[in-house]
Amino acid sequence: MRLPDTPGFFTCNACTLCNNPYDLRSPVAGDGPVPADIMFIGQTPGKVEQRTMKPFQGPAGHQLDMVIEECGLTRDQINITNVVKQRPDDGGKDRKPSYAEMAACTQWLAIEIATVQPKVIVCFGETAQQLAFPGLKPHQCQGLLRVKGGIIWLGTYHPAWILYKRDPALRQYLVDTVHKANTLAASSITPAPGALELMPGVTYTTELSVSTTTST
Ligand code: URA
């Protein structure tokens, strides 16, 4: 099941929460199994993702595919999404999403998380890491683990950063984090009931409830 098929996600296509001038009618939702024990969260779709309407399809996606394979996993075991659902455009160039865009889009992310019911969420890069470790700088988040909303959150490098830096040590860090996520997902942790505050001061109506479904 893809998330646009879920009732809560339909209204995402008509979202006007962030007042952006670009066309908001093609949000790229998460992709992967529902429920799923492991969820990956990136920053925003890029041009390739906006065209294919799936997260992590471009060069960063290929890097991620290799990491997933190295960890003995396959994409179809993991639900993959982004903090912001629409590519932020800056005169044809990609740009980082603003705080307001993140705050608007995380209400859709809250729906995704409540639907996917992950045990472990891996946050790739600064934007996603702000959800788990607000206020910390990217380098301070590497290897951090936090339990929030009954979910284990891990911070690590973004696959695009790995491609840019070409540093095997950083890449190994990403591989180790995905490995760790897989090990932790085998634990008996269950998402806790109650509201999940994804950003400080931003309230979501979606609640995580204890899953009665069988995890993948
Ligand atoms: N592609 C995505 O879907 N997300 C990112 O953060 C980067 C590339």
PDB file of C-alpha atoms and ligand atoms in Angstrom:
ATOM      1  CA  MET A   1       0.000   0.000   0.000  1.00  0.00           C
ATOM      2  CA  ARG A   2       1.288   3.442  -0.861  1.00  0.00           C
ATOM      3  CA  LEU A   3       0.423   6.288   1.455  1.00  0.00           C
ATOM      4  CA  PRO A   4      -1.515   8.421  -1.043  1.00  0.00           C
ATOM      5  CA  ASP A   5      -4.028   5.579  -0.943  1.00  0.00           C
ATOM      6  CA  THR A   6      -4.669   6.178   2.745  1.00  0.00           C
ATOM      7  CA  PRO A   7      -7.623   8.471   3.541  1.00  0.00           C
ATOM      8  CA  GLY A   8      -5.593  11.068   5.483  1.00  0.00           C
ATOM      9  CA  PHE A   9      -3.159  11.623   2.651  1.00  0.00           C
ATOM     10  CA  PHE A  10      -5.613  12.648  -0.041  1.00  0.00           C
ATOM     11  CA  THR A  11      -5.905  16.172   1.323  1.00  0.00           C
ATOM     12  CA  CYS A  12      -2.121  16.524   1.069  1.00  0.00           C
ATOM     13  CA  ASN A  13      -2.616  17.063  -2.661  1.00  0.00           C
ATOM     14  CA  ALA A  14      -4.589  20.211  -1.950  1.00  0.00           C
ATOM     15  CA  CYS A  15      -2.383  21.434   0.887  1.00  0.00           C
ATOM     16  CA  THR A  16      -1.890  25.192   1.163  1.00  0.00           C
ATOM     17  CA  LEU A  17      -0.207  25.248   4.552  1.00  0.00           C
ATOM     18  CA  CYS A  18       3.129  26.683   3.498  1.00  0.00           C
ATOM     19  CA  ASN A  19       2.144  29.445   1.030  1.00  0.00           C
ATOM     20  CA  ASN A  20       4.764  28.465  -1.487  1.00  0.00           C
ATOM     21  CA  PRO A  21       4.427  29.800  -5.019  1.00  0.00           C
ATOM     22  CA  TYR A  22       5.284  26.497  -6.643  1.00  0.00           C
ATOM     23  CA  ASP A  23       2.712  23.901  -7.552  1.00  0.00           C
ATOM     24  CA  LEU A  24       1.801  22.001  -4.421  1.00  0.00           C
ATOM     25  CA  ARG A  25      -0.324  19.441  -6.171  1.00  0.00           C
ATOM     26  CA  SER A  26       2.338  16.788  -6.647  1.00  0.00           C
ATOM     27  CA  PRO A  27       3.607  15.902  -3.193  1.00  0.00           C
ATOM     28  CA  VAL A  28       5.929  12.915  -3.135  1.00  0.00           C
ATOM     29  CA  ALA A  29       4.661  10.629  -0.408  1.00  0.00           C
ATOM     30  CA  GLY A  30       6.600   7.876   1.287  1.00  0.00           C
ATOM     31  CA  ASP A  31       7.094   4.575  -0.435  1.00  0.00           C
ATOM     32  CA  GLY A  32       7.356   1.073   0.955  1.00  0.00           C
ATOM     33  CA  PRO A  33       5.488  -1.450   3.040  1.00  0.00           C
ATOM     34  CA  VAL A  34       2.796  -0.449   5.522  1.00  0.00           C
ATOM     35  CA  PRO A  35       3.286  -1.342   8.324  1.00  0.00           C
ATOM     36  CA  ALA A  36       7.086  -1.458   8.361  1.00  0.00           C
ATOM     37  CA  ASP A  37       9.492  -1.845  11.267  1.00  0.00           C
ATOM     38  CA  ILE A  38      12.059   0.481   9.713  1.00  0.00           C
ATOM     39  CA  MET A  39      11.428   3.926   8.262  1.00  0.00           C
ATOM     40  CA  PHE A  40      13.993   6.198   6.607  1.00  0.00           C
ATOM     41  CA  ILE A  41      13.412   9.961   6.506  1.00  0.00           C
ATOM     42  CA  GLY A  42      15.305  12.231   4.114  1.00  0.00           C
ATOM     43  CA  GLN A  43      14.975  15.958   3.441  1.00  0.00           C
ATOM     44  CA  THR A  44      12.898  16.651   0.320  1.00  0.00           C
ATOM     45  CA  PRO A  45      12.346  15.088  -3.089  1.00  0.00           C
ATOM     46  CA  GLY A  46      14.702  16.296  -5.824  1.00  0.00           C
ATOM     47  CA  LYS A  47      13.991  16.659  -9.537  1.00  0.00           C
ATOM     48  CA  VAL A  48      14.106  12.923 -10.249  1.00  0.00           C
ATOM     49  CA  GLU A  49      11.874  12.144  -7.281  1.00  0.00           C
ATOM     50  CA  GLN A  50       9.389  14.837  -8.302  1.00  0.00           C
ATOM     51  CA  ARG A  51       9.231  13.287 -11.783  1.00  0.00           C
ATOM     52  CA  THR A  52       8.947   9.676 -10.651  1.00  0.00           C
ATOM     53  CA  MET A  53       6.834  10.540  -7.576  1.00  0.00           C
ATOM     54  CA  LYS A  54       8.952   8.264  -5.381  1.00  0.00           C
ATOM     55  CA  PRO A  55      11.525   9.208  -2.750  1.00  0.00           C
ATOM     56  CA  PHE A  56      15.252   8.549  -3.249  1.00  0.00           C
ATOM     57  CA  GLN A  57      15.320   7.697  -6.957  1.00  0.00           C
ATOM     58  CA  GLY A  58      18.248   9.885  -8.101  1.00  0.00           C
ATOM     59  CA  PRO A  59      21.998   9.584  -7.315  1.00  0.00           C
ATOM     60  CA  ALA A  60      21.408   9.749  -3.535  1.00  0.00           C
ATOM     61  CA  GLY A  61      18.817   7.011  -3.968  1.00  0.00           C
ATOM     62  CA  HIS A  62      21.311   4.782  -5.796  1.00  0.00           C
ATOM     63  CA  GLN A  63      23.811   5.309  -3.001  1.00  0.00           C
ATOM     64  CA  LEU A  64      21.103   4.412  -0.497  1.00  0.00           C
ATOM     65  CA  ASP A  65      20.207   1.271  -2.466  1.00  0.00           C
ATOM     66  CA  MET A  66      23.824   0.095  -2.207  1.00  0.00           C
ATOM     67  CA  VAL A  67      23.887   0.738   1.540  1.00  0.00           C
ATOM     68  CA  ILE A  68      20.610  -1.120   2.010  1.00  0.00           C
ATOM     69  CA  GLU A  69      21.992  -4.091   0.058  1.00  0.00           C
ATOM     70  CA  GLU A  70      25.241  -4.085   2.039  1.00  0.00           C
ATOM     71  CA  CYS A  71      23.170  -4.380   5.204  1.00  0.00           C
ATOM     72  CA  GLY A  72      21.429  -7.487   3.876  1.00  0.00           C
ATOM     73  CA  LEU A  73      18.145  -5.652   3.420  1.00  0.00           C
ATOM     74  CA  THR A  74      15.973  -4.802   0.435  1.00  0.00           C
ATOM     75  CA  ARG A  75      14.027  -1.644  -0.293  1.00  0.00           C
ATOM     76  CA  ASP A  76      10.746  -3.439  -0.007  1.00  0.00           C
ATOM     77  CA  GLN A  77      11.408  -4.044   3.702  1.00  0.00           C
ATOM     78  CA  ILE A  78      11.717  -0.342   4.470  1.00  0.00           C
ATOM     79  CA  ASN A  79       9.326   2.583   4.277  1.00  0.00           C
ATOM     80  CA  ILE A  80      11.187   5.575   2.833  1.00  0.00           C
ATOM     81  CA  THR A  81       9.961   9.163   2.978  1.00  0.00           C
ATOM     82  CA  ASN A  82      11.020  12.810   3.350  1.00  0.00           C
ATOM     83  CA  VAL A  83      10.313  15.567   5.862  1.00  0.00           C
ATOM     84  CA  VAL A  84       9.045  17.893   3.123  1.00  0.00           C
ATOM     85  CA  LYS A  85       6.901  16.360   0.396  1.00  0.00           C
ATOM     86  CA  GLN A  86       7.427  18.864  -2.406  1.00  0.00           C
ATOM     87  CA  ARG A  87      10.774  19.829  -3.946  1.00  0.00           C
ATOM     88  CA  PRO A  88      11.669  23.336  -2.727  1.00  0.00           C
ATOM     89  CA  ASP A  89      12.570  25.220  -5.884  1.00  0.00           C
ATOM     90  CA  ASP A  90      14.856  28.217  -6.029  1.00  0.00           C
ATOM     91  CA  GLY A  91      14.784  29.438  -9.615  1.00  0.00           C
ATOM     92  CA  GLY A  92      15.201  25.897 -10.932  1.00  0.00           C
ATOM     93  CA  LYS A  93      17.749  24.904  -8.279  1.00  0.00           C
ATOM     94  CA  ASP A  94      17.159  22.738  -5.236  1.00  0.00           C
ATOM     95  CA  ARG A  95      17.219  24.487  -1.907  1.00  0.00           C
ATOM     96  CA  LYS A  96      16.852  23.518   1.728  1.00  0.00           C
ATOM     97  CA  PRO A  97      13.298  23.712   3.019  1.00  0.00           C
ATOM     98  CA  SER A  98      12.440  26.572   5.343  1.00  0.00           C
ATOM     99  CA  TYR A  99      11.303  26.051   8.925  1.00  0.00           C
ATOM    100  CA  ALA A 100       7.759  27.029   7.871  1.00  0.00           C
ATOM    101  CA  GLU A 101       7.776  24.413   5.100  1.00  0.00           C
ATOM    102  CA  MET A 102       9.005  21.785   7.533  1.00  0.00           C
ATOM    103  CA  ALA A 103       6.354  22.758  10.087  1.00  0.00           C
ATOM    104  CA  ALA A 104       3.617  22.558   7.439  1.00  0.00           C
ATOM    105  CA  CYS A 105       4.765  19.272   5.919  1.00  0.00           C
ATOM    106  CA  THR A 106       5.439  17.420   9.151  1.00  0.00           C
ATOM    107  CA  GLN A 107       1.703  17.128   9.682  1.00  0.00           C
ATOM    108  CA  TRP A 108       1.735  14.794   6.673  1.00  0.00           C
ATOM    109  CA  LEU A 109       4.781  13.041   8.052  1.00  0.00           C
ATOM    110  CA  ALA A 110       2.878  12.504  11.310  1.00  0.00           C
ATOM    111  CA  ILE A 111       0.141  10.743   9.318  1.00  0.00           C
ATOM    112  CA  GLU A 112       2.757   8.633   7.552  1.00  0.00           C
ATOM    113  CA  ILE A 113       4.432   7.614  10.820  1.00  0.00           C
ATOM    114  CA  ALA A 114       1.094   6.800  12.455  1.00  0.00           C
ATOM    115  CA  THR A 115       0.204   4.663   9.429  1.00  0.00           C
ATOM    116  CA  VAL A 116       3.549   2.914   8.997  1.00  0.00           C
ATOM    117  CA  GLN A 117       3.991   2.264  12.751  1.00  0.00           C
ATOM    118  CA  PRO A 118       7.784   1.919  12.568  1.00  0.00           C
ATOM    119  CA  LYS A 119       9.857   0.665  15.477  1.00  0.00           C
ATOM    120  CA  VAL A 120      12.956   2.474  14.255  1.00  0.00           C
ATOM    121  CA  ILE A 121      13.307   5.690  12.247  1.00  0.00           C
ATOM    122  CA  VAL A 122      16.628   6.622  10.645  1.00  0.00           C
ATOM    123  CA  CYS A 123      16.996  10.367  10.011  1.00  0.00           C
ATOM    124  CA  PHE A 124      19.273  11.214   7.074  1.00  0.00           C
ATOM    125  CA  GLY A 125      20.948  14.605   7.364  1.00  0.00           C
ATOM    126  CA  GLU A 126      20.213  17.850   9.105  1.00  0.00           C
ATOM    127  CA  THR A 127      16.571  18.470   8.182  1.00  0.00           C
ATOM    128  CA  ALA A 128      15.359  15.045   9.310  1.00  0.00           C
ATOM    129  CA  GLN A 129      17.635  15.042  12.341  1.00  0.00           C
ATOM    130  CA  GLN A 130      15.955  18.218  13.594  1.00  0.00           C
ATOM    131  CA  LEU A 131      12.825  16.149  14.221  1.00  0.00           C
ATOM    132  CA  ALA A 132      14.642  13.843  16.594  1.00  0.00           C
ATOM    133  CA  PHE A 133      17.338  16.109  17.985  1.00  0.00           C
ATOM    134  CA  PRO A 134      16.064  19.699  17.763  1.00  0.00           C
ATOM    135  CA  GLY A 135      18.722  22.359  18.250  1.00  0.00           C
ATOM    136  CA  LEU A 136      21.690  20.056  17.677  1.00  0.00           C
ATOM    137  CA  LYS A 137      24.140  20.651  14.843  1.00  0.00           C
ATOM    138  CA  PRO A 138      24.399  17.894  12.197  1.00  0.00           C
ATOM    139  CA  HIS A 139      27.791  16.640  13.408  1.00  0.00           C
ATOM    140  CA  GLN A 140      26.410  16.356  16.962  1.00  0.00           C
ATOM    141  CA  CYS A 141      23.612  14.037  15.817  1.00  0.00           C
ATOM    142  CA  GLN A 142      25.740  11.311  14.256  1.00  0.00           C
ATOM    143  CA  GLY A 143      25.200   8.081  16.149  1.00  0.00           C
ATOM    144  CA  LEU A 144      22.649   9.588  18.512  1.00  0.00           C
ATOM    145  CA  LEU A 145      19.709   7.465  19.551  1.00  0.00           C
ATOM    146  CA  ARG A 146      16.529   8.775  21.103  1.00  0.00           C
ATOM    147  CA  VAL A 147      13.219   7.169  21.979  1.00  0.00           C
ATOM    148  CA  LYS A 148      10.329   9.483  21.106  1.00  0.00           C
ATOM    149  CA  GLY A 149       6.692   8.474  20.745  1.00  0.00           C
ATOM    150  CA  GLY A 150       7.786   4.920  21.571  1.00  0.00           C
ATOM    151  CA  ILE A 151       9.916   4.879  18.401  1.00  0.00           C
ATOM    152  CA  ILE A 152      13.714   4.607  18.299  1.00  0.00           C
ATOM    153  CA  TRP A 153      15.156   7.524  16.305  1.00  0.00           C
ATOM    154  CA  LEU A 154      18.707   7.364  14.924  1.00  0.00           C
ATOM    155  CA  GLY A 155      20.659  10.189  13.323  1.00  0.00           C
ATOM    156  CA  THR A 156      23.133   9.654  10.509  1.00  0.00           C
ATOM    157  CA  TYR A 157      24.646  11.178   7.380  1.00  0.00           C
ATOM    158  CA  HIS A 158      22.525  11.846   4.329  1.00  0.00           C
ATOM    159  CA  PRO A 159      23.355   9.596   1.327  1.00  0.00           C
ATOM    160  CA  ALA A 160      23.770  12.770  -0.790  1.00  0.00           C
ATOM    161  CA  TRP A 161      26.403  14.033   1.663  1.00  0.00           C
ATOM    162  CA  ILE A 162      28.229  10.710   1.381  1.00  0.00           C
ATOM    163  CA  LEU A 163      28.302  11.136  -2.393  1.00  0.00           C
ATOM    164  CA  TYR A 164      29.552  14.706  -2.071  1.00  0.00           C
ATOM    165  CA  LYS A 165      32.278  14.025   0.515  1.00  0.00           C
ATOM    166  CA  ARG A 166      33.481  10.696  -0.917  1.00  0.00           C
ATOM    167  CA  ASP A 167      34.877   9.772   2.501  1.00  0.00           C
ATOM    168  CA  PRO A 168      34.749   6.004   3.163  1.00  0.00           C
ATOM    169  CA  ALA A 169      34.631   6.595   6.921  1.00  0.00           C
ATOM    170  CA  LEU A 170      31.451   8.668   6.617  1.00  0.00           C
ATOM    171  CA  ARG A 171      29.920   6.083   4.328  1.00  0.00           C
ATOM    172  CA  GLN A 172      30.737   3.352   6.829  1.00  0.00           C
ATOM    173  CA  TYR A 173      28.952   5.408   9.440  1.00  0.00           C
ATOM    174  CA  LEU A 174      25.805   5.380   7.325  1.00  0.00           C
ATOM    175  CA  VAL A 175      26.123   1.616   6.756  1.00  0.00           C
ATOM    176  CA  ASP A 176      26.610   1.024  10.498  1.00  0.00           C
ATOM    177  CA  THR A 177      23.530   3.097  11.340  1.00  0.00           C
ATOM    178  CA  VAL A 178      21.341   1.145   8.920  1.00  0.00           C
ATOM    179  CA  HIS A 179      22.748  -2.070  10.400  1.00  0.00           C
ATOM    180  CA  LYS A 180      21.920  -0.823  13.870  1.00  0.00           C
ATOM    181  CA  ALA A 181      18.383   0.084  12.789  1.00  0.00           C
ATOM    182  CA  ASN A 182      17.902  -3.444  11.504  1.00  0.00           C
ATOM    183  CA  THR A 183      19.139  -4.965  14.771  1.00  0.00           C
ATOM    184  CA  LEU A 184      16.971  -2.647  16.882  1.00  0.00           C
ATOM    185  CA  ALA A 185      13.924  -3.345  14.725  1.00  0.00           C
ATOM    186  CA  ALA A 186      14.131  -6.957  15.855  1.00  0.00           C
ATOM    187  CA  SER A 187      13.611  -5.800  19.464  1.00  0.00           C
ATOM    188  CA  SER A 188      10.225  -5.896  21.156  1.00  0.00           C
ATOM    189  CA  ILE A 189       9.656  -2.118  21.185  1.00  0.00           C
ATOM    190  CA  THR A 190       6.122  -1.029  20.249  1.00  0.00           C
ATOM    191  CA  PRO A 191       5.081   2.487  19.161  1.00  0.00           C
ATOM    192  CA  ALA A 192       3.487   4.212  22.155  1.00  0.00           C
ATOM    193  CA  PRO A 193      -0.040   5.630  22.132  1.00  0.00           C
ATOM    194  CA  GLY A 194      -0.418   9.395  22.240  1.00  0.00           C
ATOM    195  CA  ALA A 195       0.429  12.450  20.201  1.00  0.00           C
ATOM    196  CA  LEU A 196       3.840  12.680  18.606  1.00  0.00           C
ATOM    197  CA  GLU A 197       5.359  16.143  18.644  1.00  0.00           C
ATOM    198  CA  LEU A 198       7.617  16.149  15.610  1.00  0.00           C
ATOM    199  CA  MET A 199       8.605  19.811  15.873  1.00  0.00           C
ATOM    200  CA  PRO A 200       8.741  21.977  18.977  1.00  0.00           C
ATOM    201  CA  GLY A 201       5.502  23.857  19.442  1.00  0.00           C
ATOM    202  CA  VAL A 202       3.771  22.296  16.438  1.00  0.00           C
ATOM    203  CA  THR A 203       0.783  20.216  17.430  1.00  0.00           C
ATOM    204  CA  TYR A 204      -0.485  17.321  15.372  1.00  0.00           C
ATOM    205  CA  THR A 205      -3.931  15.864  15.513  1.00  0.00           C
ATOM    206  CA  THR A 206      -2.765  12.440  14.390  1.00  0.00           C
ATOM    207  CA  GLU A 207      -2.086  10.046  17.206  1.00  0.00           C
ATOM    208  CA  LEU A 208       0.095   6.990  17.237  1.00  0.00           C
ATOM    209  CA  SER A 209      -1.802   4.035  18.567  1.00  0.00           C
ATOM    210  CA  VAL A 210      -0.459   0.692  19.651  1.00  0.00           C
ATOM    211  CA  SER A 211      -0.348  -1.493  16.587  1.00  0.00           C
ATOM    212  CA  THR A 212      -2.278  -4.703  16.544  1.00  0.00           C
ATOM    213  CA  THR A 213      -1.077  -5.568  13.062  1.00  0.00           C
ATOM    214  CA  THR A 214       1.728  -7.983  12.369  1.00  0.00           C
ATOM    215  CA  SER A 215       4.951  -6.206  11.576  1.00  0.00           C
ATOM    216  CA  THR A 216       6.975  -7.121   8.479  1.00  0.00           C
TER     217      THR A 216
HETATM  218  N1  URA B   1      15.946  12.300  -2.599  1.00  0.00           N
HETATM  219  C1  URA B   1      15.000  12.239  -1.650  1.00  0.00           C
HETATM  220  O1  URA B   1      13.935  11.678  -1.855  1.00  0.00           O
HETATM  221  N2  URA B   1      15.254  12.806  -0.478  1.00  0.00           N
HETATM  222  C2  URA B   1      16.394  13.421  -0.186  1.00  0.00           C
HETATM  223  O2  URA B   1      16.546  13.916   0.929  1.00  0.00           O
HETATM  224  C3  URA B   1      17.366  13.468  -1.208  1.00  0.00           C
HETATM  225  C4  URA B   1      17.124  12.906  -2.394  1.00  0.00           C
END
